[in-house]
mmCIF file of C-alpha atoms in Angstrom:
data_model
loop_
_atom_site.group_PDB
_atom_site.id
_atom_site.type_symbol
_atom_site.label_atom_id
_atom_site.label_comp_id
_atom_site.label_asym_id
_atom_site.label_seq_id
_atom_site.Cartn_x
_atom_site.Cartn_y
_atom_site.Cartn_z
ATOM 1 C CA UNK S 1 0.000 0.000 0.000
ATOM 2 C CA UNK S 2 1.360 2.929 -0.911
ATOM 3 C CA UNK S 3 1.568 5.963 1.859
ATOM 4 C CA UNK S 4 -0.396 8.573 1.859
ATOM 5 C CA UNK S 5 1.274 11.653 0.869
ATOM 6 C CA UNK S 6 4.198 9.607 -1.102
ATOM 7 C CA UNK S 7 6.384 11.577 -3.289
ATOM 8 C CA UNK S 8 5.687 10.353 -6.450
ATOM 9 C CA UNK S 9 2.320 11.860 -5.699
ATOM 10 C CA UNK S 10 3.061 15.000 -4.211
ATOM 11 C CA UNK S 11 4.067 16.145 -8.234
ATOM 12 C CA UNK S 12 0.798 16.592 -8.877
ATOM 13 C CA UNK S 13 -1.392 17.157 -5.759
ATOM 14 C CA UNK S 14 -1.667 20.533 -3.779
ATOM 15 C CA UNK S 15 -0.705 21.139 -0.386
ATOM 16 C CA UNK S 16 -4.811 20.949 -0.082
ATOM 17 C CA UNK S 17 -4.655 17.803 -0.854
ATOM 18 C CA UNK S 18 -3.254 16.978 2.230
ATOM 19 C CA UNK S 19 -4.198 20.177 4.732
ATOM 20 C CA UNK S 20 -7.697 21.655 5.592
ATOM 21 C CA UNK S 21 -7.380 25.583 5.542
ATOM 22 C CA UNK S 22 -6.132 25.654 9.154
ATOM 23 C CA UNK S 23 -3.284 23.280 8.609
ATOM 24 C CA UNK S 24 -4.998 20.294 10.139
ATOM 25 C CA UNK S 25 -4.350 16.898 8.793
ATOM 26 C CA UNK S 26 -7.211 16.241 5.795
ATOM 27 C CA UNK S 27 -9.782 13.576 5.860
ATOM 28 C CA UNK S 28 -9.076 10.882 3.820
ATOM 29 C CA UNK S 29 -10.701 7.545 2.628
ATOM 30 C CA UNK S 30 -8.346 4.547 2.963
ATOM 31 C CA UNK S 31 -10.220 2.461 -0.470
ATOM 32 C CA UNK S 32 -10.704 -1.228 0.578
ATOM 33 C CA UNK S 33 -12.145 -3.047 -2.370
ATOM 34 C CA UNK S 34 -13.694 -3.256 -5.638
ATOM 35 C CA UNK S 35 -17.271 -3.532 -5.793
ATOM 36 C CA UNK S 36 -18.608 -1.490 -8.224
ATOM 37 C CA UNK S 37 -17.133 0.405 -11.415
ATOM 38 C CA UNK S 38 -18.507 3.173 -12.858
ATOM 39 C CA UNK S 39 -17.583 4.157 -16.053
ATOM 40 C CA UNK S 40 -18.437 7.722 -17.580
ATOM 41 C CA UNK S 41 -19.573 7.607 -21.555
ATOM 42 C CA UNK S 42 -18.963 11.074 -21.767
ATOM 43 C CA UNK S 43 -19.771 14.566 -21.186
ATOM 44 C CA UNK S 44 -22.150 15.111 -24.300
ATOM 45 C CA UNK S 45 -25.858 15.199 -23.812
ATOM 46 C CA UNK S 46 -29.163 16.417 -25.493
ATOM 47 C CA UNK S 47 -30.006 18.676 -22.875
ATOM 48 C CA UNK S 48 -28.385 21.475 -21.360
ATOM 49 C CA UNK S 49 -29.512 21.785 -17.490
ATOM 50 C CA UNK S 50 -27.632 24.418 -15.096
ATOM 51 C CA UNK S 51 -27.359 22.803 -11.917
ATOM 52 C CA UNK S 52 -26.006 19.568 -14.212
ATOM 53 C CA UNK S 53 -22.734 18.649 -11.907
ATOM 54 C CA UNK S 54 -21.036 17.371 -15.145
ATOM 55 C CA UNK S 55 -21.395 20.684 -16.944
ATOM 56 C CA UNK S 56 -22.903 18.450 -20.060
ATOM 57 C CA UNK S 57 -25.031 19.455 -22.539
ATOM 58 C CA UNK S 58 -24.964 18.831 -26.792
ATOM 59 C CA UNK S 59 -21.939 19.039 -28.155
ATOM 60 C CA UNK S 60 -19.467 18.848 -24.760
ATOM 61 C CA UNK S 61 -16.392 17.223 -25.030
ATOM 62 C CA UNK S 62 -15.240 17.741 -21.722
ATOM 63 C CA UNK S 63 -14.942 13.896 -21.216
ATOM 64 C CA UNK S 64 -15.129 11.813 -24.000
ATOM 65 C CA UNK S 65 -17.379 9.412 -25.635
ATOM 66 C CA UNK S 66 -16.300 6.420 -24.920
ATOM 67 C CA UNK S 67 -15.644 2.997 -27.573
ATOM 68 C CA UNK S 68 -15.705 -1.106 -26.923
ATOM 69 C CA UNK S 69 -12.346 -1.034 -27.396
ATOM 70 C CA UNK S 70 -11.470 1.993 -24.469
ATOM 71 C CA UNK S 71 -13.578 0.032 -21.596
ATOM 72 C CA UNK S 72 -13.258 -3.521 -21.720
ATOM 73 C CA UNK S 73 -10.014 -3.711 -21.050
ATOM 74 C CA UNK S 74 -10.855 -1.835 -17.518
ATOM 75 C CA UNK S 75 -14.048 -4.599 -17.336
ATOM 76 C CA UNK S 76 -11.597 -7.429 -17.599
ATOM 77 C CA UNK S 77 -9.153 -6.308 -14.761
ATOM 78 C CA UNK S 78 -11.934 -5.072 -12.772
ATOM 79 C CA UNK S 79 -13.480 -9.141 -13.047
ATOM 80 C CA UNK S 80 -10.192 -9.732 -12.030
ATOM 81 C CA UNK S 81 -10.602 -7.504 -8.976
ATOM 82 C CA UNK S 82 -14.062 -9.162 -7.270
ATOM 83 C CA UNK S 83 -16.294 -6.288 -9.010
ATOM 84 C CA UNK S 84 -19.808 -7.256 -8.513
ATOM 85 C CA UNK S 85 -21.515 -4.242 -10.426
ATOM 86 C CA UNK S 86 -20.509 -2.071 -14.027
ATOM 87 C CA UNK S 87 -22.258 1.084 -13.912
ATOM 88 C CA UNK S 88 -23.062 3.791 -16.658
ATOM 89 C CA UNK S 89 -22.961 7.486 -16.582
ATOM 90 C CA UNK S 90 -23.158 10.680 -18.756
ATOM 91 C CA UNK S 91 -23.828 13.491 -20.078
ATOM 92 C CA UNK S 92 -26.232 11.097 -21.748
ATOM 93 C CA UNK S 93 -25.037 7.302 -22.410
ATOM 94 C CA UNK S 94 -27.237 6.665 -25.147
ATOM 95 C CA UNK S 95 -25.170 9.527 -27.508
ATOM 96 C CA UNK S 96 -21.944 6.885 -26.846
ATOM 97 C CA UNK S 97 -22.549 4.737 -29.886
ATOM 98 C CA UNK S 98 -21.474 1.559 -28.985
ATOM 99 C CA UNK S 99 -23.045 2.274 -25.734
ATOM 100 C CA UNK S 100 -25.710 -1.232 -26.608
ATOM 101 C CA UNK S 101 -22.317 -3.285 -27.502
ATOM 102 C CA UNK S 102 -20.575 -2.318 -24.120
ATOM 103 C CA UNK S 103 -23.873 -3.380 -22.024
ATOM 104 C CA UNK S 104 -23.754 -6.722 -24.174
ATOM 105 C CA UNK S 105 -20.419 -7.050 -23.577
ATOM 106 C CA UNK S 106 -20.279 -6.243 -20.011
ATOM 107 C CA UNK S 107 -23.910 -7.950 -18.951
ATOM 108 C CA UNK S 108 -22.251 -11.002 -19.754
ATOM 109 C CA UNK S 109 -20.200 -11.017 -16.684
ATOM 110 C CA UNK S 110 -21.835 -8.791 -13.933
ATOM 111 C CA UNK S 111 -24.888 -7.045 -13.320
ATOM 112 C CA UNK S 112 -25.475 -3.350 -15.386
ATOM 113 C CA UNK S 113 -26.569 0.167 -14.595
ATOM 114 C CA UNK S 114 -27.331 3.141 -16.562
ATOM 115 C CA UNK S 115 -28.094 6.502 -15.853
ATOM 116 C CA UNK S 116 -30.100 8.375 -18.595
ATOM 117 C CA UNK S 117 -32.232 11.412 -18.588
ATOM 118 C CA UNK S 118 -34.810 9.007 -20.725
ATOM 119 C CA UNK S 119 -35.551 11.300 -23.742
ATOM 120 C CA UNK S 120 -34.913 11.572 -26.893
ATOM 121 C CA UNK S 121 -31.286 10.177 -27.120
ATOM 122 C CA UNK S 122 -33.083 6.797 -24.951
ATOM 123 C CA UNK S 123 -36.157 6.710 -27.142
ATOM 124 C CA UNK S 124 -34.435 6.628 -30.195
ATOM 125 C CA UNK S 125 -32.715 3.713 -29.711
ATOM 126 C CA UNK S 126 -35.069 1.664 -27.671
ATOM 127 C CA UNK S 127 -35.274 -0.811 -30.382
ATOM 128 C CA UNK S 128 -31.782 -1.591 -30.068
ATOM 129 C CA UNK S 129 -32.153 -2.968 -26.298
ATOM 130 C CA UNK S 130 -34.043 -6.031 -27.199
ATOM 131 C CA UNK S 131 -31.076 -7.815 -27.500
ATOM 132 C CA UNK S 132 -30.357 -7.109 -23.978
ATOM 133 C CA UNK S 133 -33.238 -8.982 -22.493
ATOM 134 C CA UNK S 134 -31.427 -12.040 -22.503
ATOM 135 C CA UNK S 135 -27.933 -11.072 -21.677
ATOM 136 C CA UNK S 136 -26.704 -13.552 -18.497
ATOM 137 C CA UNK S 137 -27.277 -10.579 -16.289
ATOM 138 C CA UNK S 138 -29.687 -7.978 -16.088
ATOM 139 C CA UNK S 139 -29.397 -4.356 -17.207
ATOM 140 C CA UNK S 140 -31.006 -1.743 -15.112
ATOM 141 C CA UNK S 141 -31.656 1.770 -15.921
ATOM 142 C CA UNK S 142 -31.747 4.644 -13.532
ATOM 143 C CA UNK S 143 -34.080 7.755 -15.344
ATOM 144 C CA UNK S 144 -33.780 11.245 -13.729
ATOM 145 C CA UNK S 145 -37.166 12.753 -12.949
ATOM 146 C CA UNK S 146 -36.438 15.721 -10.326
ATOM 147 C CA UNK S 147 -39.761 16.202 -9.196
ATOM 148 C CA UNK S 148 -43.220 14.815 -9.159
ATOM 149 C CA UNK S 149 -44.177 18.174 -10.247
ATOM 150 C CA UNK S 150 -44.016 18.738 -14.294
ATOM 151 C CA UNK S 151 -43.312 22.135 -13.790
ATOM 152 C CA UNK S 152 -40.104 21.625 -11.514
ATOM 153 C CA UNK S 153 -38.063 19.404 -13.579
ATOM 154 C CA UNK S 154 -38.618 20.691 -16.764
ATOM 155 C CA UNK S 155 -37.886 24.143 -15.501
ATOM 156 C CA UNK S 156 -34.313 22.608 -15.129
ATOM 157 C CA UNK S 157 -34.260 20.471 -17.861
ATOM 158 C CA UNK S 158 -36.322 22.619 -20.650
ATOM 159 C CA UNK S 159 -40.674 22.129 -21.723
ATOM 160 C CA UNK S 160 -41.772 18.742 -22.184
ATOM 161 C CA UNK S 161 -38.906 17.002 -20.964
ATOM 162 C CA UNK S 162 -41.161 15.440 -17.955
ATOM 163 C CA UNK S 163 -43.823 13.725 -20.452
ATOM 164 C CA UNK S 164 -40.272 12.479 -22.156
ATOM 165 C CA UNK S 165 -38.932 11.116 -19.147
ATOM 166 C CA UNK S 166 -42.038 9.501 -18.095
ATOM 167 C CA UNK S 167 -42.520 8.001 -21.420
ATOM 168 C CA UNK S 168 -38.734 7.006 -21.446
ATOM 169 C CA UNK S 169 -39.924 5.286 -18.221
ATOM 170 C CA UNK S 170 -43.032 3.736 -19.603
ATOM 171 C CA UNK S 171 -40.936 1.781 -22.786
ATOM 172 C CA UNK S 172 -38.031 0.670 -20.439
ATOM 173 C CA UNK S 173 -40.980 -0.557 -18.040
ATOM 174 C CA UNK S 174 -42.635 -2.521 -21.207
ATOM 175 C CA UNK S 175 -39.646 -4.291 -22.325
ATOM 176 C CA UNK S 176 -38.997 -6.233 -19.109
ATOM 177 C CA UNK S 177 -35.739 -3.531 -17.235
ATOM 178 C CA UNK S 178 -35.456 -2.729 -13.416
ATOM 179 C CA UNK S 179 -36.173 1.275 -13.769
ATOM 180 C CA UNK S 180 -35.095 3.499 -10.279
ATOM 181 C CA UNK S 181 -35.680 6.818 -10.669
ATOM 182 C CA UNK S 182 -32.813 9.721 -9.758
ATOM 183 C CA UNK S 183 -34.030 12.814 -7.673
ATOM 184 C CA UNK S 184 -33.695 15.715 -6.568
ATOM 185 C CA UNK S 185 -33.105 15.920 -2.888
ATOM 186 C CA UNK S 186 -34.616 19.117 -0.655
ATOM 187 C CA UNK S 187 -33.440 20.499 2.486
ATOM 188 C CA UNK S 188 -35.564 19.125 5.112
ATOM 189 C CA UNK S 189 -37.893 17.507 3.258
ATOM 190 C CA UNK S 190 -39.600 14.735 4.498
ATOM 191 C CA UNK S 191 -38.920 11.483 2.179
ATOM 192 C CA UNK S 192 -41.750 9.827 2.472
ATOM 193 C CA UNK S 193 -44.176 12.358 1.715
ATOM 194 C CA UNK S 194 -42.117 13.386 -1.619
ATOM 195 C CA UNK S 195 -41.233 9.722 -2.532
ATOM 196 C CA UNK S 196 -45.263 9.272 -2.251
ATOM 197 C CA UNK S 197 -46.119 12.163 -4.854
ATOM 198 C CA UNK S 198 -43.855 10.117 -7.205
ATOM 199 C CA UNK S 199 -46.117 6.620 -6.794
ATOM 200 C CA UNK S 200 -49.310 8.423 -7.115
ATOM 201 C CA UNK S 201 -47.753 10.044 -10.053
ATOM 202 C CA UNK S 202 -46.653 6.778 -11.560
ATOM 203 C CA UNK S 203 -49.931 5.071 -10.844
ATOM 204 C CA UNK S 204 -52.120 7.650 -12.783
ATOM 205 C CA UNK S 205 -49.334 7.762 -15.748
ATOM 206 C CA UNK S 206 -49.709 4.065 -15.915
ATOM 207 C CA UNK S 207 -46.353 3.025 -14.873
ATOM 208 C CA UNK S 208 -44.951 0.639 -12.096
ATOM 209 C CA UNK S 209 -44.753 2.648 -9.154
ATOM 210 C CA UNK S 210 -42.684 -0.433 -7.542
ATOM 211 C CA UNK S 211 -39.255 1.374 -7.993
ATOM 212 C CA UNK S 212 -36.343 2.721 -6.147
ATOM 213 C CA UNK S 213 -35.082 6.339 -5.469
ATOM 214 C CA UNK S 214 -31.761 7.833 -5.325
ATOM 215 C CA UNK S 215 -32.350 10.918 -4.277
ATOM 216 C CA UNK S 216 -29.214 14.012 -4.645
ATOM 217 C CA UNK S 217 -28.413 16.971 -3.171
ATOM 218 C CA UNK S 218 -27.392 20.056 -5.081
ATOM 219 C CA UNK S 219 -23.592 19.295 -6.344
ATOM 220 C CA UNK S 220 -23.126 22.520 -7.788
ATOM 221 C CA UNK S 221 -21.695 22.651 -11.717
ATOM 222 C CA UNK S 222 -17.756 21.617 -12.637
ATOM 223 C CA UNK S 223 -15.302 23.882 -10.643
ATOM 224 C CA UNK S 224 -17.345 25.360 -7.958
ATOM 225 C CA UNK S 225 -16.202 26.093 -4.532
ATOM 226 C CA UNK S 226 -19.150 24.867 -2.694
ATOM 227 C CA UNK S 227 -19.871 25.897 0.440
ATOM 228 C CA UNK S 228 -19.194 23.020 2.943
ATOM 229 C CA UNK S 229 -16.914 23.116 5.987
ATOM 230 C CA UNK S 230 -13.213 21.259 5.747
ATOM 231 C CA UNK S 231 -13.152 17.203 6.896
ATOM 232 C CA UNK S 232 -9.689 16.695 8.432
ATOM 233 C CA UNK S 233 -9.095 13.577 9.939
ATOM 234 C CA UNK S 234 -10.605 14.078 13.640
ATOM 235 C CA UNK S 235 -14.430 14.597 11.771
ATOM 236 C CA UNK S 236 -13.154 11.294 9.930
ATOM 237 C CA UNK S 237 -13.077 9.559 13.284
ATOM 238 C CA UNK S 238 -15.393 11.357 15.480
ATOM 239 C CA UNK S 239 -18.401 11.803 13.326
ATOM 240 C CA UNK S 240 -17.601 8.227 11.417
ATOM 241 C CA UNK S 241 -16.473 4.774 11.873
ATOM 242 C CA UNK S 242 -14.495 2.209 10.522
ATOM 243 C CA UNK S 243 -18.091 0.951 8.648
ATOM 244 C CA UNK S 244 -19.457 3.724 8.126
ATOM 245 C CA UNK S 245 -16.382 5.197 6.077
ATOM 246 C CA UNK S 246 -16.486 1.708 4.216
ATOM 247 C CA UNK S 247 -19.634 3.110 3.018
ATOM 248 C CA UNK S 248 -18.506 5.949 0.957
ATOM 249 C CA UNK S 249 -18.776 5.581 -2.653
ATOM 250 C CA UNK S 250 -14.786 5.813 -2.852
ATOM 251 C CA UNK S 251 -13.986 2.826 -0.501
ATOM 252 C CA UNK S 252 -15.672 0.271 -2.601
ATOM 253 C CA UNK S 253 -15.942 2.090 -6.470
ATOM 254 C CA UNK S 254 -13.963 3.953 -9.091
ATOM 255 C CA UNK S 255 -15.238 5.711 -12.106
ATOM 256 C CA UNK S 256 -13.423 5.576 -15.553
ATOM 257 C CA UNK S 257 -13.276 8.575 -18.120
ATOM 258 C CA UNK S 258 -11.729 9.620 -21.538
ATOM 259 C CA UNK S 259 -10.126 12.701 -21.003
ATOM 260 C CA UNK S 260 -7.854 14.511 -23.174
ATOM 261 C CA UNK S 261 -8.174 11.176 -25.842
ATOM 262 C CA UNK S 262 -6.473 8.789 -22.703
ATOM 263 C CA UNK S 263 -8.796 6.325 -20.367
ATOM 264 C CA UNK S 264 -7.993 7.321 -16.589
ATOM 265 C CA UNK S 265 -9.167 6.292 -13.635
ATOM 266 C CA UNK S 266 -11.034 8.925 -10.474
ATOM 267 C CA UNK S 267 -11.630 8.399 -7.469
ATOM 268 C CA UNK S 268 -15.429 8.031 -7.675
ATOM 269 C CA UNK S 269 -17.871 9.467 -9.821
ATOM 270 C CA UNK S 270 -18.486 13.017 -7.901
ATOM 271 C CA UNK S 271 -15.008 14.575 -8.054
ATOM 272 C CA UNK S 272 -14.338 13.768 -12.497
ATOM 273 C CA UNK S 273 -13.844 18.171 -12.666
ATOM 274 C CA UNK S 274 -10.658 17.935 -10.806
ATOM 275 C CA UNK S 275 -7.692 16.056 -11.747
ATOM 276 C CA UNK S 276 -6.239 15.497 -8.471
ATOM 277 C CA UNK S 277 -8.966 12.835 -8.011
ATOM 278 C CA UNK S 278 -7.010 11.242 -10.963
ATOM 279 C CA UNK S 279 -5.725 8.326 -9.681
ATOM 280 C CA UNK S 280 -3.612 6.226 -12.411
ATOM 281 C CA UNK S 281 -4.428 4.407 -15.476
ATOM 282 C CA UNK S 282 -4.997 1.220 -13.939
ATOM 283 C CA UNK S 283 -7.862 0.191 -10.969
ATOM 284 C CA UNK S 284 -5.099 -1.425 -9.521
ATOM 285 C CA UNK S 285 -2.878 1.514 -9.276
ATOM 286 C CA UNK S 286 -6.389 3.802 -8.335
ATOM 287 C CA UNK S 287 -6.952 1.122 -5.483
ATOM 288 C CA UNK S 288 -3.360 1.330 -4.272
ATOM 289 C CA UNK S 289 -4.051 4.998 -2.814
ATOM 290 C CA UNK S 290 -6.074 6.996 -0.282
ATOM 291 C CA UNK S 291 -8.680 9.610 -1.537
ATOM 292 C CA UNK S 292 -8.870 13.080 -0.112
ATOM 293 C CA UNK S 293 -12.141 14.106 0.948
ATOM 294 C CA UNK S 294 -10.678 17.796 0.048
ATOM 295 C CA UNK S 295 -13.635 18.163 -3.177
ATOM 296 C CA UNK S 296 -16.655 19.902 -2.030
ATOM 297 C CA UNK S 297 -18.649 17.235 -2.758
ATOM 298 C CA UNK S 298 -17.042 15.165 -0.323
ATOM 299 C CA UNK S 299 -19.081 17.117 1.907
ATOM 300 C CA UNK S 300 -22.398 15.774 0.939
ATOM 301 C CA UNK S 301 -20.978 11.790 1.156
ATOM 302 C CA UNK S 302 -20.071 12.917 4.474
ATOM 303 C CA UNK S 303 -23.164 14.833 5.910
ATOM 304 C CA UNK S 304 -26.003 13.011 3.826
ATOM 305 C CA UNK S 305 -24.502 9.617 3.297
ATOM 306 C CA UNK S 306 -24.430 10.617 -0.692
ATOM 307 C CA UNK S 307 -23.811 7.870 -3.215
ATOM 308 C CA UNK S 308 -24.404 7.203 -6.697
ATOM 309 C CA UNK S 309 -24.388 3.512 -6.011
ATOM 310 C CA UNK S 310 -27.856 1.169 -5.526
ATOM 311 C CA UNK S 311 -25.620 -1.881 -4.373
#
């Protein structure tokens, strides 16, 4: 294992990295295993929503669309690793066009997720996702839908982009997938009431209400600030404990890009918009090293118990 702090790394991390503003030692999550990989399809996407934490939208080449040939490789070391879960992300996956021949690929030896918005770029090509009905393990889709209110997500995610969704819901629903639905999380808002709105909604839209929520708090676009306090190492071990830091999305996952034409490896799937999460080219190298929680995302993991992950 290397230590944390070792010179090799110090070339490229900042003294943040390391420190909190008042010079205490920075919290830090020590990774442990391998249990789900993430990998990002790239930052282009057929809408264009402000509070989007990837900064995506049509066009956006900020991360790269991804090919076959740039993730399996990281599938096959990552079977050799224990994974028990490949998981998509975007901008939009269903712009990546051999997005349908990774899922075959991949389904074939662990379980799948994708995360879509469930328009247009979905809808399009839900044809093409018959011949993922009988892959040896199931494919699961994860549709955004910020609200049970129409006029709430689309004024994030532009007109008629709730009937889209919910229809994106609707085909995935027909042809047999697992569908959970990604929200948006209020403060103090009480769960059960809002998760309710959603299953009445779903029942009078005609769609199975029997689904899961993942519900998010306001991550802020690529390269903000945020507004969270520092975690040094004594909130590591006074607010958390040994399990409950094994619960952080960076203990047990990694999240592969394309970024500047080269396949990396980041810590996790929250912290892509700054390279010091970039931890190697390999998951074995990106295992082999303790994660900062300086991003402030981190903050959110830490306070709310944030994660991407439905394992």
């Amino acid at each position: 294992m290397r230590l944390y702090g070792e010179v090799e790394m110090e070339r490229i991390r900042s003294k943040n990295w390391y420190e909190t503003a008042d010079g205490a030692g920075r919290g830090y999550i020590e990774p442990a295993q391998l249990k789900e990989l993430w990998f990002h399809t790239g930052t282009a996407c057929n809408l264009s929503c402000d509070f989007c934490l990837e900064g995506s939208g049509p066009g956006d080449q900020r991360l790269g669309l991804v090919r076959l040939a740039d993730v399996e490789p990281f599938i096959l070391e990552a079977l050799e690793l224990g994974v028990e879960q490949f998981s998509f992300t975007g901008g939009e996956p269903f712009l990546a066009k051999d997005l349908v021949k990774i899922l075959q690929f991949a389904s074939g030896h662990k379980p799948c997720l994708v995360l879509t918005n469930g328009t247009d770029a979905l809808q399009k090509r839900i044809d093409q996702l018959d011949v993922l009905q009988s892959t040896e393990h199931p494919v699961s889709f994860r549709v955004s839908l910020d609200s049970p209110l129409e006029a709430e997500h689309d004024a994030g995610r532009g007109e008629g982009n709730f009937q889209r969704a919910l229809d994106g819901i609707r085909m995935l629903q027909a042809r047999g997938f697992q569908v959970s639905i990604a929200r948006h999380l209020k403060p103090e808002e009480d769960k059960a009431t809002v998760e309710n709105a959603y299953r009445a909604l779903f029942r009078e839209q005609g769609i199975s209400d029997d689904v899961a929520f993942v519900a998010f708090p306001d991550f802020l676009p690529p390269g903000s600030n945020g507004s969270g306090p520092d975690i040094s190492t004594n909130c590591m071990t006074q607010y958390h404990t040994a399990e409950s830091r094994a619960s952080f999305m960076c203990a047990f996952s990694k999240m592969v890009v394309k970024q500047d034409g080269l396949m990396r490896v980041y810590a996790c799937t929250l912290v892509d918009d700054d390279r010091e999460y970039d931890m190697g080219g390999s998951l074995r190298e990106a295992l082999d090293a303790r994660v900062s929680m300086k991003h402030h995302r981190c903050f959110s993991c830490f306070k709310y118990g944030s994660s991407c992950s439905e394992i």
